[in-house]
Structure formats: structure tokens, C-alpha cells
């Protein structure tokens, strides 16, 4: 990177307040991203996210160029992301029509506002209850 350029900041929302689909090793993921890629990672826990009102959640999504999180309803906030934002959704493999429709909906919204949306499907790191290891 050139001198004077801003360090990339990643939003890592761990969904720690959710009964399913939360990152059990979010602190380690944050540390590894920062160590390997020399980026700043803003980790938001589930309790902090659930305390944020709609406007605060919109500001959080709008202020990050990179968003990394397990699948969840919070992704509705993608409508507040800036064009060019890159999103990586983490999920366990599920062969479920309703689930797949949710993914398609988020991807279509992202495309409409010029946001890059990728899904990382984990099969080996998932427990039966949907927790992501």
C-alpha cells in the first residue's frame, strides 16, 4: 500500500447473542486477520449489536468497507452499505429452500447497490446445532 493510505477496517460481527450461527472463535479470527493482513478489525459482539438502534446499526454498516459475519437477519443492513463494500457471509452448509432464498435475496440487494457479496460455506467446522467453530 502507498504511504498515507488508510488501513482497511473490517467489521466482524460474531452473533454471540444468537442461539445458532455464531462464531465461537471470533477473538482468534480477529487476531489472525490483524496479524496476517495488517488490518484493523472492529469486532462487535451480539449483546452490543442488539443494544444498537436502527440508526446506529445503519452507521456501523455504512462505516465499514469490509463486513464478515455468519448468516443472520442483521444483513438487512446491507441497504446502508456504501457502494464497493465487500461482504463475506459465513455459514454452515444447509440444503434448505428457504435458506437458499434468503441468500439469493441478500445477494440481489447487494448487487443492486454495487456491494460485493460472497458466501463461505463451512462443512467441517460446523456442529449439528449450526454453531460455527
C-alpha positions as a LaTeX table, in Angstrom:
\begin{tabular}{lrrr}
\hline
Residue & $x$ (\AA) & $y$ (\AA) & $z$ (\AA) \\
\hline
Unk1 & 0.00 & 0.00 & 0.00 \\
Unk2 & 1.10 & 3.55 & $-0.58$ \\
Unk3 & 2.04 & 5.87 & 2.25 \\
Unk4 & $-0.81$ & 7.95 & 3.53 \\
Unk5 & $-3.46$ & 5.38 & 2.61 \\
Unk6 & $-5.89$ & 4.39 & 5.31 \\
Unk7 & $-5.67$ & 0.97 & 6.91 \\
Unk8 & $-8.57$ & $-1.24$ & 5.93 \\
Unk9 & $-11.13$ & $-1.78$ & 8.67 \\
Unk10 & $-13.19$ & $-4.93$ & 8.81 \\
Unk11 & $-16.46$ & $-5.31$ & 10.67 \\
Unk12 & $-16.54$ & $-8.70$ & 12.39 \\
Unk13 & $-19.96$ & $-9.30$ & 13.89 \\
Unk14 & $-19.86$ & $-12.54$ & 15.86 \\
Unk15 & $-23.60$ & $-13.05$ & 16.63 \\
Unk16 & $-22.59$ & $-14.17$ & 20.12 \\
Unk17 & $-26.09$ & $-13.48$ & 21.42 \\
Unk18 & $-27.70$ & $-15.86$ & 18.91 \\
Unk19 & $-28.64$ & $-19.43$ & 19.75 \\
Unk20 & $-27.32$ & $-20.62$ & 16.37 \\
Unk21 & $-24.81$ & $-19.46$ & 13.76 \\
Unk22 & $-22.40$ & $-17.58$ & 15.96 \\
Unk23 & $-18.63$ & $-17.57$ & 15.72 \\
Unk24 & $-17.26$ & $-19.45$ & 18.69 \\
Unk25 & $-13.69$ & $-18.36$ & 17.92 \\
Unk26 & $-14.24$ & $-14.70$ & 16.98 \\
Unk27 & $-11.35$ & $-13.40$ & 19.15 \\
Unk28 & $-8.94$ & $-15.73$ & 17.33 \\
Unk29 & $-10.33$ & $-14.76$ & 13.92 \\
Unk30 & $-9.88$ & $-11.07$ & 14.77 \\
Unk31 & $-6.29$ & $-11.63$ & 15.93 \\
Unk32 & $-5.36$ & $-13.66$ & 12.85 \\
Unk33 & $-6.88$ & $-11.15$ & 10.41 \\
Unk34 & $-4.99$ & $-8.33$ & 12.07 \\
Unk35 & $-1.73$ & $-10.29$ & 12.20 \\
Unk36 & $-1.82$ & $-11.73$ & 8.69 \\
Unk37 & $-3.33$ & $-8.83$ & 6.75 \\
Unk38 & $-2.31$ & $-5.79$ & 8.85 \\
Unk39 & $-5.90$ & $-4.56$ & 9.04 \\
Unk40 & $-7.98$ & $-3.16$ & 11.85 \\
Unk41 & $-10.87$ & $-5.40$ & 12.87 \\
Unk42 & $-13.85$ & $-3.95$ & 14.71 \\
Unk43 & $-15.36$ & $-6.93$ & 16.48 \\
Unk44 & $-18.93$ & $-6.39$ & 17.59 \\
Unk45 & $-20.47$ & $-8.87$ & 19.98 \\
Unk46 & $-24.09$ & $-9.85$ & 19.85 \\
Unk47 & $-25.01$ & $-8.00$ & 23.02 \\
Unk48 & $-23.55$ & $-4.74$ & 21.70 \\
Unk49 & $-25.31$ & $-5.22$ & 18.36 \\
Unk50 & $-28.68$ & $-5.88$ & 19.97 \\
Unk51 & $-28.33$ & $-2.69$ & 22.06 \\
Unk52 & $-27.74$ & $-0.59$ & 18.94 \\
Unk53 & $-30.81$ & 1.10 & 17.50 \\
Unk54 & $-31.65$ & 1.06 & 13.81 \\
Unk55 & $-29.74$ & 4.26 & 13.06 \\
Unk56 & $-26.64$ & 3.04 & 14.91 \\
Unk57 & $-26.72$ & $-0.27$ & 13.02 \\
Unk58 & $-27.01$ & 1.62 & 9.73 \\
Unk59 & $-23.99$ & 3.78 & 10.64 \\
Unk60 & $-21.97$ & 0.68 & 11.55 \\
Unk61 & $-22.64$ & $-0.93$ & 8.17 \\
Unk62 & $-22.04$ & 2.32 & 6.31 \\
Unk63 & $-18.71$ & 2.98 & 8.01 \\
Unk64 & $-17.06$ & $-0.34$ & 7.09 \\
Unk65 & $-15.78$ & $-1.28$ & 3.65 \\
Unk66 & $-15.45$ & $-4.95$ & 4.66 \\
Unk67 & $-18.05$ & $-6.96$ & 6.59 \\
Unk68 & $-17.53$ & $-10.50$ & 7.86 \\
Unk69 & $-20.24$ & $-12.37$ & 9.75 \\
Unk70 & $-22.29$ & $-15.54$ & 9.99 \\
Unk71 & $-25.63$ & $-15.56$ & 8.19 \\
Unk72 & $-28.37$ & $-13.68$ & 10.03 \\
Unk73 & $-31.13$ & $-11.09$ & 9.85 \\
Unk74 & $-28.61$ & $-8.31$ & 10.57 \\
Unk75 & $-27.65$ & $-8.49$ & 6.90 \\
Unk76 & $-30.76$ & $-6.42$ & 6.13 \\
Unk77 & $-28.46$ & $-3.52$ & 6.98 \\
Unk78 & $-26.67$ & $-4.14$ & 3.69 \\
Unk79 & $-29.00$ & $-1.48$ & 2.29 \\
Unk80 & $-26.90$ & 1.04 & 4.25 \\
Unk81 & $-23.53$ & $-0.16$ & 2.95 \\
Unk82 & $-21.54$ & 2.09 & 0.65 \\
Unk83 & $-21.01$ & 1.05 & $-2.96$ \\
Unk84 & $-17.88$ & $-1.04$ & $-3.24$ \\
Unk85 & $-18.29$ & $-2.63$ & 0.20 \\
Unk86 & $-17.23$ & $-6.28$ & 0.32 \\
Unk87 & $-19.25$ & $-8.74$ & 2.40 \\
Unk88 & $-18.26$ & $-12.27$ & 3.36 \\
Unk89 & $-21.11$ & $-14.28$ & 4.84 \\
Unk90 & $-20.06$ & $-17.39$ & 6.76 \\
Unk91 & $-22.47$ & $-20.27$ & 7.08 \\
Unk92 & $-22.73$ & $-23.97$ & 7.63 \\
Unk93 & $-23.91$ & $-25.95$ & 4.66 \\
Unk94 & $-27.69$ & $-26.24$ & 4.65 \\
Unk95 & $-29.69$ & $-27.74$ & 1.82 \\
Unk96 & $-32.87$ & $-25.84$ & 2.54 \\
Unk97 & $-35.04$ & $-23.95$ & 0.04 \\
Unk98 & $-35.99$ & $-21.16$ & 2.48 \\
Unk99 & $-32.34$ & $-20.66$ & 3.47 \\
Unk100 & $-31.29$ & $-20.50$ & $-0.17$ \\
Unk101 & $-33.98$ & $-17.89$ & $-0.89$ \\
Unk102 & $-32.56$ & $-15.71$ & 1.92 \\
Unk103 & $-29.12$ & $-15.94$ & 0.34 \\
Unk104 & $-30.48$ & $-15.02$ & $-3.07$ \\
Unk105 & $-32.36$ & $-12.04$ & $-1.60$ \\
Unk106 & $-29.26$ & $-10.67$ & 0.16 \\
Unk107 & $-27.16$ & $-11.21$ & $-2.96$ \\
Unk108 & $-29.68$ & $-9.37$ & $-5.16$ \\
Unk109 & $-29.80$ & $-6.40$ & $-2.78$ \\
Unk110 & $-26.01$ & $-6.31$ & $-2.68$ \\
Unk111 & $-25.76$ & $-6.40$ & $-6.46$ \\
Unk112 & $-28.33$ & $-3.60$ & $-6.79$ \\
Unk113 & $-26.24$ & $-1.26$ & $-4.63$ \\
Unk114 & $-22.83$ & $-2.29$ & $-6.00$ \\
Unk115 & $-21.75$ & $-4.36$ & $-2.99$ \\
Unk116 & $-19.66$ & $-7.49$ & $-3.46$ \\
Unk117 & $-21.36$ & $-10.43$ & $-1.67$ \\
Unk118 & $-19.62$ & $-13.76$ & $-1.19$ \\
Unk119 & $-20.70$ & $-16.76$ & 0.86 \\
Unk120 & $-18.19$ & $-19.01$ & 2.58 \\
Unk121 & $-19.87$ & $-22.33$ & 3.29 \\
Unk122 & $-18.18$ & $-24.33$ & 6.00 \\
Unk123 & $-18.92$ & $-28.03$ & 6.26 \\
Unk124 & $-16.20$ & $-29.39$ & 8.50 \\
Unk125 & $-16.23$ & $-26.64$ & 11.12 \\
Unk126 & $-19.92$ & $-26.88$ & 11.99 \\
Unk127 & $-21.65$ & $-28.65$ & 14.81 \\
Unk128 & $-25.05$ & $-30.26$ & 14.42 \\
Unk129 & $-26.76$ & $-27.26$ & 16.04 \\
Unk130 & $-25.34$ & $-24.88$ & 13.42 \\
Unk131 & $-22.59$ & $-23.36$ & 15.55 \\
Unk132 & $-19.58$ & $-22.32$ & 13.52 \\
Unk133 & $-16.33$ & $-23.39$ & 15.14 \\
\hline
\end{tabular}
